[in-house]
Short mmCIF file of C-alpha atoms and ligand atoms in Angstrom, two decimals:
data_model
loop_
_atom_site.label_atom_id
_atom_site.label_comp_id
_atom_site.label_asym_id
_atom_site.label_seq_id
_atom_site.Cartn_x
_atom_site.Cartn_y
_atom_site.Cartn_z
CA MET A 29 55.97 326.41 96.93
CA PRO A 30 55.68 330.14 97.66
CA PRO A 31 52.18 331.44 98.54
CA ARG A 32 50.16 332.55 95.45
CA VAL A 33 48.79 336.09 95.59
CA LEU A 34 46.39 337.83 93.12
CA ILE A 35 46.29 341.61 93.05
CA VAL A 36 43.16 343.20 91.32
CA ASP A 37 43.12 346.91 90.65
CA ASP A 38 42.21 349.00 87.64
CA GLU A 39 45.05 351.29 88.32
CA GLU A 40 48.15 349.56 86.77
CA SER A 41 50.63 351.60 88.82
CA VAL A 42 49.10 350.17 91.88
CA THR A 43 49.28 346.61 90.78
CA ILE A 44 52.77 346.90 89.56
CA THR A 45 54.06 348.49 92.79
CA MET A 46 52.26 346.03 95.03
CA ALA A 47 53.36 343.12 92.98
CA ALA A 48 57.00 344.28 93.19
CA ILE A 49 56.85 344.66 97.02
CA LEU A 50 55.20 341.26 97.58
CA GLU A 51 57.53 339.43 95.05
CA MET A 52 60.43 340.83 97.05
CA ASP A 53 58.87 339.07 100.12
CA GLY A 54 59.07 335.74 98.29
CA TYR A 55 55.39 335.47 97.14
CA SER A 56 54.35 334.34 93.66
CA VAL A 57 52.17 337.25 92.46
CA ALA A 58 49.61 337.54 89.66
CA THR A 59 47.85 340.77 88.68
CA ALA A 60 44.60 341.74 87.04
CA LEU A 61 43.35 345.18 85.89
CA ARG A 62 39.88 344.02 85.10
CA ALA A 63 37.28 341.91 86.79
CA ASP A 64 36.84 339.40 84.01
CA ASP A 65 40.60 338.81 83.81
CA ALA A 66 40.59 338.36 87.60
CA LEU A 67 37.76 335.89 87.38
CA ALA A 68 39.44 333.93 84.56
CA GLN A 69 42.63 333.63 86.58
CA ILE A 70 40.66 332.53 89.63
CA GLU A 71 38.92 329.86 87.57
CA ALA A 72 42.33 328.74 86.22
CA GLU A 73 44.14 328.42 89.54
CA GLU A 74 43.84 328.58 93.26
CA PHE A 75 45.17 331.59 95.19
CA ASP A 76 46.13 331.67 98.75
CA LEU A 77 45.38 335.44 99.03
CA VAL A 78 43.35 337.86 96.81
CA LEU A 79 43.92 341.54 97.24
CA THR A 80 41.25 343.52 95.38
CA ASP A 81 40.09 347.05 94.92
CA LEU A 82 36.46 347.33 95.94
CA ARG A 83 35.41 349.40 93.07
CA LEU A 84 36.54 347.99 89.59
CA ASP A 85 35.14 349.91 86.73
CA ASP A 86 31.53 348.87 87.16
CA PHE A 87 32.29 345.66 88.98
CA ASP A 88 32.20 344.97 92.72
CA GLY A 89 35.46 343.67 94.18
CA MET A 90 33.40 341.60 96.67
CA ASP A 91 32.26 339.43 93.71
CA VAL A 92 35.90 338.70 92.86
CA LEU A 93 36.47 337.68 96.51
CA ALA A 94 33.30 335.54 96.52
CA ALA A 95 34.52 333.75 93.26
CA ALA A 96 37.91 333.17 94.85
CA ARG A 97 36.29 331.72 97.96
CA ARG A 98 34.14 329.55 95.88
CA LYS A 99 37.14 328.09 94.23
CA SER A 100 38.85 327.56 97.52
CA ARG A 101 37.35 328.19 100.99
CA GLU A 102 40.73 328.78 102.40
CA THR A 103 41.49 331.79 100.07
CA VAL A 104 42.07 334.98 102.23
CA GLY A 105 40.42 338.14 100.90
CA ILE A 106 41.80 341.66 101.56
CA VAL A 107 39.95 344.75 100.17
CA LEU A 108 41.59 348.08 99.04
CA THR A 109 39.50 351.19 99.45
CA GLY A 110 39.70 354.89 99.48
CA TYR A 111 38.48 357.11 102.43
CA ALA A 112 35.25 357.66 100.62
CA SER A 113 34.24 354.06 100.71
CA LEU A 114 35.25 353.09 104.30
CA GLU A 115 31.75 352.17 104.82
CA SER A 116 31.76 349.63 102.04
CA ALA A 117 35.05 348.26 103.53
CA VAL A 118 33.32 347.56 106.80
CA LYS A 119 30.48 345.83 104.83
CA ALA A 120 33.16 343.73 103.01
CA LEU A 121 34.65 342.64 106.32
CA ARG A 122 31.14 341.58 107.53
CA GLU A 123 30.71 339.61 104.36
CA GLY A 124 33.87 337.59 104.91
CA ALA A 125 36.96 339.70 103.76
CA TYR A 126 39.81 339.08 106.16
CA ASP A 127 41.03 342.73 106.27
CA TYR A 128 41.08 346.02 104.42
CA MET A 129 43.64 348.59 103.51
CA LEU A 130 43.31 352.28 102.62
CA LYS A 131 44.69 353.56 99.44
CA PRO A 132 47.33 354.48 98.82
CA ALA A 133 48.74 351.64 100.90
CA ASP A 134 51.82 352.02 102.99
CA VAL A 135 54.57 349.46 102.11
CA GLU A 136 55.05 348.15 105.53
CA GLU A 137 51.33 347.98 106.10
CA LEU A 138 50.90 346.04 102.91
CA ARG A 139 53.60 343.54 103.82
CA ALA A 140 52.27 343.13 107.38
CA THR A 141 48.57 342.75 106.27
CA VAL A 142 49.47 340.31 103.57
CA ALA A 143 51.77 338.30 105.94
CA ARG A 144 49.05 338.22 108.61
CA GLY A 145 46.42 337.09 106.09
CA LEU A 146 48.64 334.28 104.95
CA GLU A 147 49.47 333.23 108.49
CA ARG A 148 45.74 333.10 109.29
CA ARG A 149 45.19 330.96 106.25
CA LYS A 150 47.97 328.70 107.50
CA LEU A 151 46.47 328.42 110.99
CA GLY A 152 42.99 327.89 109.45
CA GLU A 153 44.44 325.11 107.46
CA GLN A 154 46.17 323.51 110.44
CA LEU A 155 43.03 323.93 112.43
CA ARG A 156 40.89 322.22 109.87
CA ALA A 157 43.56 319.45 109.50
CA ARG A 158 43.28 319.04 113.28
CA VAL A 159 39.57 318.96 113.30
CA ALA A 160 39.73 316.34 110.45
CA ASP A 161 42.09 314.25 112.56
CA LEU A 162 39.84 314.54 115.59
CA GLU A 163 36.86 313.64 113.41
CA ALA A 164 38.67 310.60 112.20
CA ALA A 165 39.72 309.57 115.70
CA ASN A 166 36.24 310.11 116.84
CA ARG A 167 34.99 307.83 114.14
CA THR A 168 37.50 305.13 115.00
CA ILE A 169 36.46 305.50 118.70
CA ASN A 170 32.84 305.26 117.73
CA GLU A 171 33.56 302.10 115.67
CA LEU A 172 35.62 300.64 118.56
CA ASN A 173 32.87 301.52 120.94
CA GLU A 174 30.33 299.71 118.89
CA GLY A 175 32.50 296.66 118.59
CA LEU A 176 33.22 296.84 122.29
CA GLN A 177 29.50 297.00 123.09
CA ASP A 178 28.91 294.07 120.85
CA ARG A 179 31.53 292.05 122.64
CA VAL A 180 30.30 293.10 126.01
CA ALA A 181 26.83 292.18 125.04
CA ARG A 182 27.96 288.78 123.75
CA ALA A 183 30.11 288.20 126.86
CA THR A 184 27.16 289.08 129.07
CA ALA A 185 24.93 286.69 127.16
CA GLU A 186 27.48 283.90 127.52
CA LEU A 187 27.92 284.66 131.20
CA GLN A 188 24.19 284.69 131.77
CA ALA A 189 23.93 281.33 130.03
CA ARG A 190 26.73 279.90 132.25
CA VAL A 191 25.14 281.32 135.39
CA ARG A 192 21.86 279.61 134.33
CA ASP A 193 23.80 276.24 133.64
CA LEU A 194 25.44 276.58 137.09
CA ASP A 195 22.18 277.31 138.74
CA GLU A 196 20.59 274.16 137.10
CA ALA A 197 23.67 272.13 138.18
CA ARG A 198 23.51 273.41 141.67
CA THR A 199 19.80 272.55 141.86
CA GLU A 200 20.53 269.01 140.52
CA LEU A 201 23.47 268.66 143.03
CA GLN A 202 21.35 269.86 145.88
CA SER A 203 18.64 267.32 145.15
CA SER A 204 21.13 264.53 144.71
CA TYR A 205 22.66 265.51 147.95
CA GLU A 206 19.26 265.45 149.58
CA LYS A 207 18.50 262.10 148.20
CA LEU A 208 21.92 260.86 149.34
CA GLN A 209 21.33 262.13 152.78
CA GLU A 210 17.92 260.45 152.80
CA LEU A 211 19.50 257.16 151.58
CA ASP A 212 22.35 257.45 154.26
CA LYS A 213 19.62 257.88 156.93
CA LEU A 214 17.76 254.85 155.55
CA LYS A 215 21.07 252.89 155.48
CA SER A 216 21.84 253.73 159.13
CA GLN A 217 18.19 252.86 160.11
CA PHE A 218 18.41 249.58 158.14
CA LEU A 219 21.79 248.71 159.70
CA SER A 220 20.41 249.44 163.16
CA ILE A 221 17.19 247.51 162.66
CA ALA A 222 18.84 244.48 160.84
CA SER A 223 21.55 244.14 163.56
CA HIS A 224 19.01 244.36 166.33
CA GLU A 225 16.80 241.81 164.74
CA LEU A 226 19.88 239.54 164.06
CA LYS A 227 21.32 239.93 167.65
CA THR A 228 18.51 238.13 169.53
CA PRO A 229 18.43 234.87 167.54
CA LEU A 230 22.25 234.82 167.29
CA THR A 231 22.56 235.10 171.04
CA ALA A 232 20.28 232.14 171.32
CA LEU A 233 22.25 230.25 168.74
CA LEU A 234 25.56 231.06 170.53
CA LEU A 235 24.16 229.87 173.88
CA SER A 236 22.92 226.66 172.32
CA LEU A 237 26.16 226.04 170.53
CA GLN A 238 28.11 226.59 173.94
CA LEU A 239 25.75 224.07 175.63
CA LEU A 240 26.11 221.70 172.73
CA SER A 241 29.88 221.98 172.89
CA ARG A 242 29.90 221.24 176.65
CA ARG A 243 27.68 218.25 176.07
CA VAL A 244 29.91 216.86 173.28
CA GLU A 245 32.91 217.33 175.63
CA ARG A 246 31.11 215.35 178.32
CA GLU A 247 29.28 212.70 176.38
CA ALA A 248 31.61 212.05 173.45
CA PRO A 249 35.10 213.20 174.28
CA GLN A 250 36.65 210.59 172.04
CA ASN A 251 34.72 211.80 168.96
CA SER A 252 37.29 214.37 167.86
CA SER A 253 35.72 215.18 164.49
CA LEU A 254 32.38 215.93 166.18
CA ARG A 255 34.20 218.24 168.66
CA ALA A 256 35.95 220.01 165.85
CA GLN A 257 32.74 220.51 163.92
CA VAL A 258 30.93 221.95 166.88
CA LEU A 259 33.95 224.29 167.64
CA ARG A 260 33.91 225.56 164.08
CA CYS A 261 30.13 226.20 164.36
CA GLU A 262 30.86 228.13 167.61
CA SER A 263 33.63 230.23 166.23
CA ALA A 264 31.55 231.02 163.09
CA ALA A 265 28.76 232.16 165.34
CA VAL A 266 31.09 234.31 167.41
CA ARG A 267 32.52 235.93 164.26
CA MET A 268 28.96 236.71 163.15
CA SER A 269 28.17 238.10 166.54
CA ASP A 270 31.26 240.32 166.34
CA LEU A 271 30.22 241.52 162.93
CA ILE A 272 26.75 242.41 164.08
CA HIS A 273 28.12 244.34 167.08
CA ALA A 274 30.40 246.19 164.76
CA LEU A 275 27.44 247.07 162.38
CA LEU A 276 25.38 248.22 165.46
CA ASP A 277 28.17 250.37 166.61
CA VAL A 278 28.51 252.04 163.26
CA ALA A 279 24.71 252.59 162.98
CA GLN A 280 24.63 254.02 166.54
CA ILE A 281 27.58 256.28 165.92
CA HIS A 282 26.24 257.51 162.66
CA ARG A 283 22.88 258.35 164.31
CA GLY A 284 24.76 260.23 167.06
CA ARG A 285 23.68 257.71 169.70
CA LEU A 286 27.03 256.77 171.12
CA THR A 287 26.77 257.76 174.72
CA LEU A 288 30.07 257.67 176.63
CA ASN A 289 30.06 256.76 180.26
CA VAL A 290 33.38 258.40 181.07
CA ARG A 291 35.27 257.66 184.26
CA GLU A 292 38.86 257.50 185.64
CA LEU A 293 40.44 254.30 184.28
CA ASP A 294 43.80 252.57 184.53
CA ILE A 295 44.37 251.92 180.90
CA VAL A 296 47.48 249.71 181.59
CA GLU A 297 45.25 247.33 183.53
CA THR A 298 42.70 247.14 180.62
CA VAL A 299 45.52 246.59 178.11
CA ARG A 300 46.92 243.74 180.22
CA ARG A 301 43.60 242.09 180.71
CA VAL A 302 42.67 242.18 176.98
CA ALA A 303 46.07 240.98 176.07
CA SER A 304 45.92 237.90 178.29
CA GLY A 305 42.47 237.24 177.08
CA LEU A 306 43.62 237.05 173.57
CA GLU A 307 46.73 234.98 174.56
CA VAL A 308 44.23 232.42 175.99
CA THR A 309 42.03 232.39 172.89
CA HIS A 310 44.63 232.64 170.13
CA GLY A 311 48.07 231.98 171.71
CA ASP A 312 50.03 228.85 171.66
CA GLY A 313 49.71 228.42 175.39
CA ASP A 314 53.13 230.10 176.27
CA GLY A 315 51.45 233.16 177.05
CA ASP A 316 54.39 235.34 175.89
CA ARG A 317 53.38 236.36 172.36
CA ILE A 318 52.01 239.77 173.47
CA ALA A 319 54.49 241.77 175.63
CA VAL A 320 52.93 244.77 177.41
CA HIS A 321 55.44 247.60 178.36
CA ALA A 322 54.34 250.25 180.90
CA ALA A 323 56.42 252.04 183.50
CA GLY A 324 53.46 252.24 185.85
CA PRO A 325 49.80 252.92 185.86
CA VAL A 326 48.47 255.44 183.24
CA THR A 327 45.09 256.82 184.14
CA ALA A 328 42.70 258.66 181.80
CA ARG A 329 39.06 259.58 181.78
CA LEU A 330 37.49 257.26 179.28
CA ASP A 331 34.44 254.96 178.71
CA PRO A 332 35.86 251.68 179.93
CA LEU A 333 33.87 249.38 177.58
CA ARG A 334 34.68 251.63 174.53
CA PHE A 335 38.39 251.77 175.51
CA GLU A 336 38.38 247.97 175.85
CA GLN A 337 36.81 247.84 172.33
CA ILE A 338 39.77 250.00 171.01
CA VAL A 339 42.41 247.73 172.49
CA THR A 340 40.60 244.50 171.59
CA ASN A 341 40.31 245.54 167.99
CA LEU A 342 43.96 246.68 167.62
CA LEU A 343 45.30 243.70 169.39
CA SER A 344 43.17 241.21 167.52
CA ASN A 345 44.26 242.82 164.21
CA ALA A 346 47.82 242.37 165.40
CA VAL A 347 47.17 238.70 166.18
CA LYS A 348 45.24 238.18 162.94
CA TYR A 349 47.64 239.86 160.54
CA GLY A 350 50.81 239.60 162.72
CA ALA A 351 51.96 236.27 161.04
CA GLY A 352 52.31 234.60 164.42
CA LYS A 353 55.31 236.80 165.35
CA PRO A 354 55.66 238.61 168.72
CA ILE A 355 53.40 241.57 169.43
CA GLU A 356 54.37 244.58 171.65
CA VAL A 357 52.05 247.01 173.37
CA ARG A 358 53.35 250.17 174.90
CA VAL A 359 51.41 252.35 177.22
CA ASP A 360 52.90 255.67 178.23
CA ARG A 361 52.03 259.20 179.50
CA ASP A 362 53.04 262.35 177.75
CA ARG A 363 53.27 264.60 180.85
CA SER A 364 53.62 267.90 179.06
CA SER A 365 50.48 267.62 176.93
CA ASP A 366 48.57 265.41 179.36
CA VAL A 367 47.95 262.75 176.71
CA ALA A 368 47.76 258.97 177.25
CA HIS A 369 49.72 257.12 174.57
CA LEU A 370 49.04 253.66 173.32
CA GLU A 371 51.12 251.74 170.76
CA VAL A 372 50.32 248.38 169.27
CA ILE A 373 53.26 246.96 167.25
CA ASP A 374 53.37 243.77 165.25
CA ALA A 375 55.95 242.22 162.96
CA GLY A 376 53.54 241.03 160.28
CA PRO A 377 53.49 241.97 156.60
CA GLY A 378 52.75 245.64 157.21
CA ILE A 379 50.43 247.89 155.16
CA ASP A 380 50.94 249.40 151.73
CA PRO A 381 51.59 253.13 152.10
CA THR A 382 48.69 253.96 149.72
CA MET A 383 46.30 252.06 152.00
CA GLN A 384 47.33 253.54 155.38
CA GLU A 385 44.70 256.28 155.33
CA LYS A 386 42.11 254.12 153.74
CA ILE A 387 41.98 251.35 156.38
CA PHE A 388 40.20 253.69 158.59
CA GLU A 389 37.39 254.05 156.31
CA PRO A 390 34.35 251.67 156.46
CA PHE A 391 34.63 248.41 154.56
CA GLN A 392 38.16 249.02 153.45
CA ARG A 393 40.46 245.91 153.36
CA VAL A 394 43.89 245.51 151.95
CA THR A 395 44.07 242.93 149.14
CA SER A 396 47.12 241.01 150.59
CA THR A 397 45.18 240.23 153.75
CA GLU A 398 41.99 239.12 151.79
CA PRO A 399 42.20 235.42 152.83
CA ILE A 400 41.98 236.38 156.46
CA PRO A 401 38.24 236.88 157.26
CA GLY A 402 37.06 240.44 158.24
CA LEU A 403 34.53 242.99 157.28
CA GLY A 404 36.69 246.13 157.21
CA LEU A 405 34.77 247.90 160.02
CA GLY A 406 37.05 247.39 163.10
CA LEU A 407 39.46 250.25 162.50
CA TYR A 408 36.62 252.48 161.36
CA VAL A 409 34.74 251.96 164.68
CA VAL A 410 38.09 252.37 166.59
CA LYS A 411 38.72 255.69 164.87
CA LEU A 412 35.20 256.93 165.66
CA ILE A 413 35.52 255.88 169.33
CA VAL A 414 38.94 257.52 169.70
CA GLU A 415 37.72 260.75 168.03
CA SER A 416 34.67 260.87 170.18
CA HIS A 417 37.03 260.84 173.21
CA GLY A 418 38.87 263.81 171.64
CA GLY A 419 41.83 261.58 170.60
CA ARG A 420 43.71 260.60 167.45
CA ILE A 421 44.72 257.33 165.78
CA ALA A 422 47.44 256.78 163.12
CA VAL A 423 49.36 254.00 161.70
CA ASP A 424 53.01 253.77 160.84
CA SER A 425 54.12 250.87 158.65
CA GLU A 426 56.43 249.83 155.95
CA LEU A 427 55.57 246.87 153.72
CA GLY A 428 57.24 243.65 155.10
CA HIS A 429 58.30 245.37 158.37
CA GLY A 430 55.08 245.06 160.43
CA ALA A 431 52.71 247.81 161.58
CA ARG A 432 52.57 250.25 164.50
CA PHE A 433 49.17 251.68 165.42
CA VAL A 434 49.40 254.76 167.72
CA VAL A 435 46.59 256.14 169.75
CA ASP A 436 46.65 259.41 171.69
CA LEU A 437 43.83 260.09 174.13
CA PRO A 438 43.49 263.26 176.27
CA ARG A 439 43.75 262.14 179.89
CA ALA A 440 41.39 264.67 181.19
CA GLY A 441 38.62 263.34 178.84
CA MET A 442 37.34 265.81 176.31
CA PRO A 443 34.32 264.39 174.49
CA GLN A 444 34.26 265.98 171.09
CA PRO A 445 31.13 266.50 168.93
CA LEU A 446 30.75 263.31 166.88
CA PRO A 447 31.72 263.33 163.32
CA GLN A 448 28.61 263.17 161.17
P1 ADP B 510 39.01 243.74 159.35
O1 ADP B 510 40.18 243.31 160.07
O2 ADP B 510 37.72 243.32 159.81
O3 ADP B 510 39.26 243.52 157.78
P2 ADP B 510 39.72 246.40 160.13
O4 ADP B 510 39.01 247.72 159.88
O5 ADP B 510 40.12 246.11 161.47
O6 ADP B 510 38.81 245.36 159.36
O7 ADP B 510 41.03 246.49 159.28
C1 ADP B 510 40.98 247.02 158.02
C2 ADP B 510 42.15 246.42 157.11
O8 ADP B 510 43.38 246.90 157.57
C3 ADP B 510 42.29 244.85 157.21
O9 ADP B 510 41.39 244.22 156.35
C4 ADP B 510 43.68 244.71 156.94
O10 ADP B 510 43.89 244.57 155.51
C5 ADP B 510 44.39 246.03 157.35
N1 ADP B 510 44.99 245.81 158.71
C6 ADP B 510 44.54 246.11 159.88
N2 ADP B 510 45.47 245.95 160.94
C7 ADP B 510 46.48 245.36 160.33
C8 ADP B 510 47.79 244.96 160.75
N3 ADP B 510 48.15 245.00 162.04
N4 ADP B 510 48.72 244.52 159.80
C9 ADP B 510 48.47 244.50 158.52
N5 ADP B 510 47.22 244.88 157.97
C10 ADP B 510 46.32 245.33 158.87
#
């Protein structure tokens, strides 16, 4: 739609000329010779630009402009004035007219002034639209911001609640842990006291049983059932004594009281001695169930009694669980890393892979070996002793294909801090 222009002047020739010029520029032009006509037209429609003489009969052109601007704030006002009222033109500008033109107006000046006025109106409109856009964006941002603040506040509250829960859980855990530690200490103390208390009467019992056994041998050699009964008592007492010693060891190690008396030791010699001792006790008399392989002496700095305990435990397990089949022991020396290497190999039922780690934990036994008596402490004690010498123990086994226990000990002796 072309811009709407209203020309108000009481000289008809002026309105006609100006209207003709502006229509040629493509505007839609209305004219009024009188103020009341102008006001009626303004009332009826919105004009983009009003060009008015300042002095209309007895009416002030500024009132026409004011009416136009009341109708639409965007309407641009231009006043026409003669030299004599230049002052009032300046006043009109102060009161909000956009521009003024002196009469008689020059054609080019008229076209340029009207074009400028309309351009300003367009810019003003654009500016207002931008401002409106910005205000809308601002409102959206404010709403988002409020939403965000709300969410942040909710999340913060949730987080604080969680932190409180965690704090409570941590306090509970801490107190449970302290209780557990206390119980653990009590357990070790109990184990230690109980085993000590049991050791003395049991030693007396063992001694009496040995004396009784010798007496029965001497005085009633033909009474085989009595001999067998005494032997059963004796072996039960020996088992009980082994058990009590194992419990004492565990209690001692747990309380950090395992002192190692380390010295240079020929471990091949210890292995052979323990093996032949076991052959005598458990063997069938041939003395060839346990084969010891060693190229020559292998020395290491170890506690002799504790090392003997390692070998005894591993070998008696091999005898116990080895299904009566031959047992092999290999002793070797790994020159490059200066490690003494011990392997105890049996051809028994082997150990389920899921249990291979567990058997080194206290009181762990494999169900398949349940009928064979044991407490599940031997390998645990062995592991603790090996580790307190700075060594390592592992098992390699496949169900149905025997078991191979491997012990590596540093030859130079490197006591490590005890596991707690
Ligand atoms: P214990 O022999 O007193 O039960 P250990 O700690 O010496 O305790 O052994 C733990 C478990 O490991 C045993 O109960 C047994 O099930 C299994 N085990 C140990 N050595 C062997 C082996 N050579 N062959 C098969 N199973 C074994």
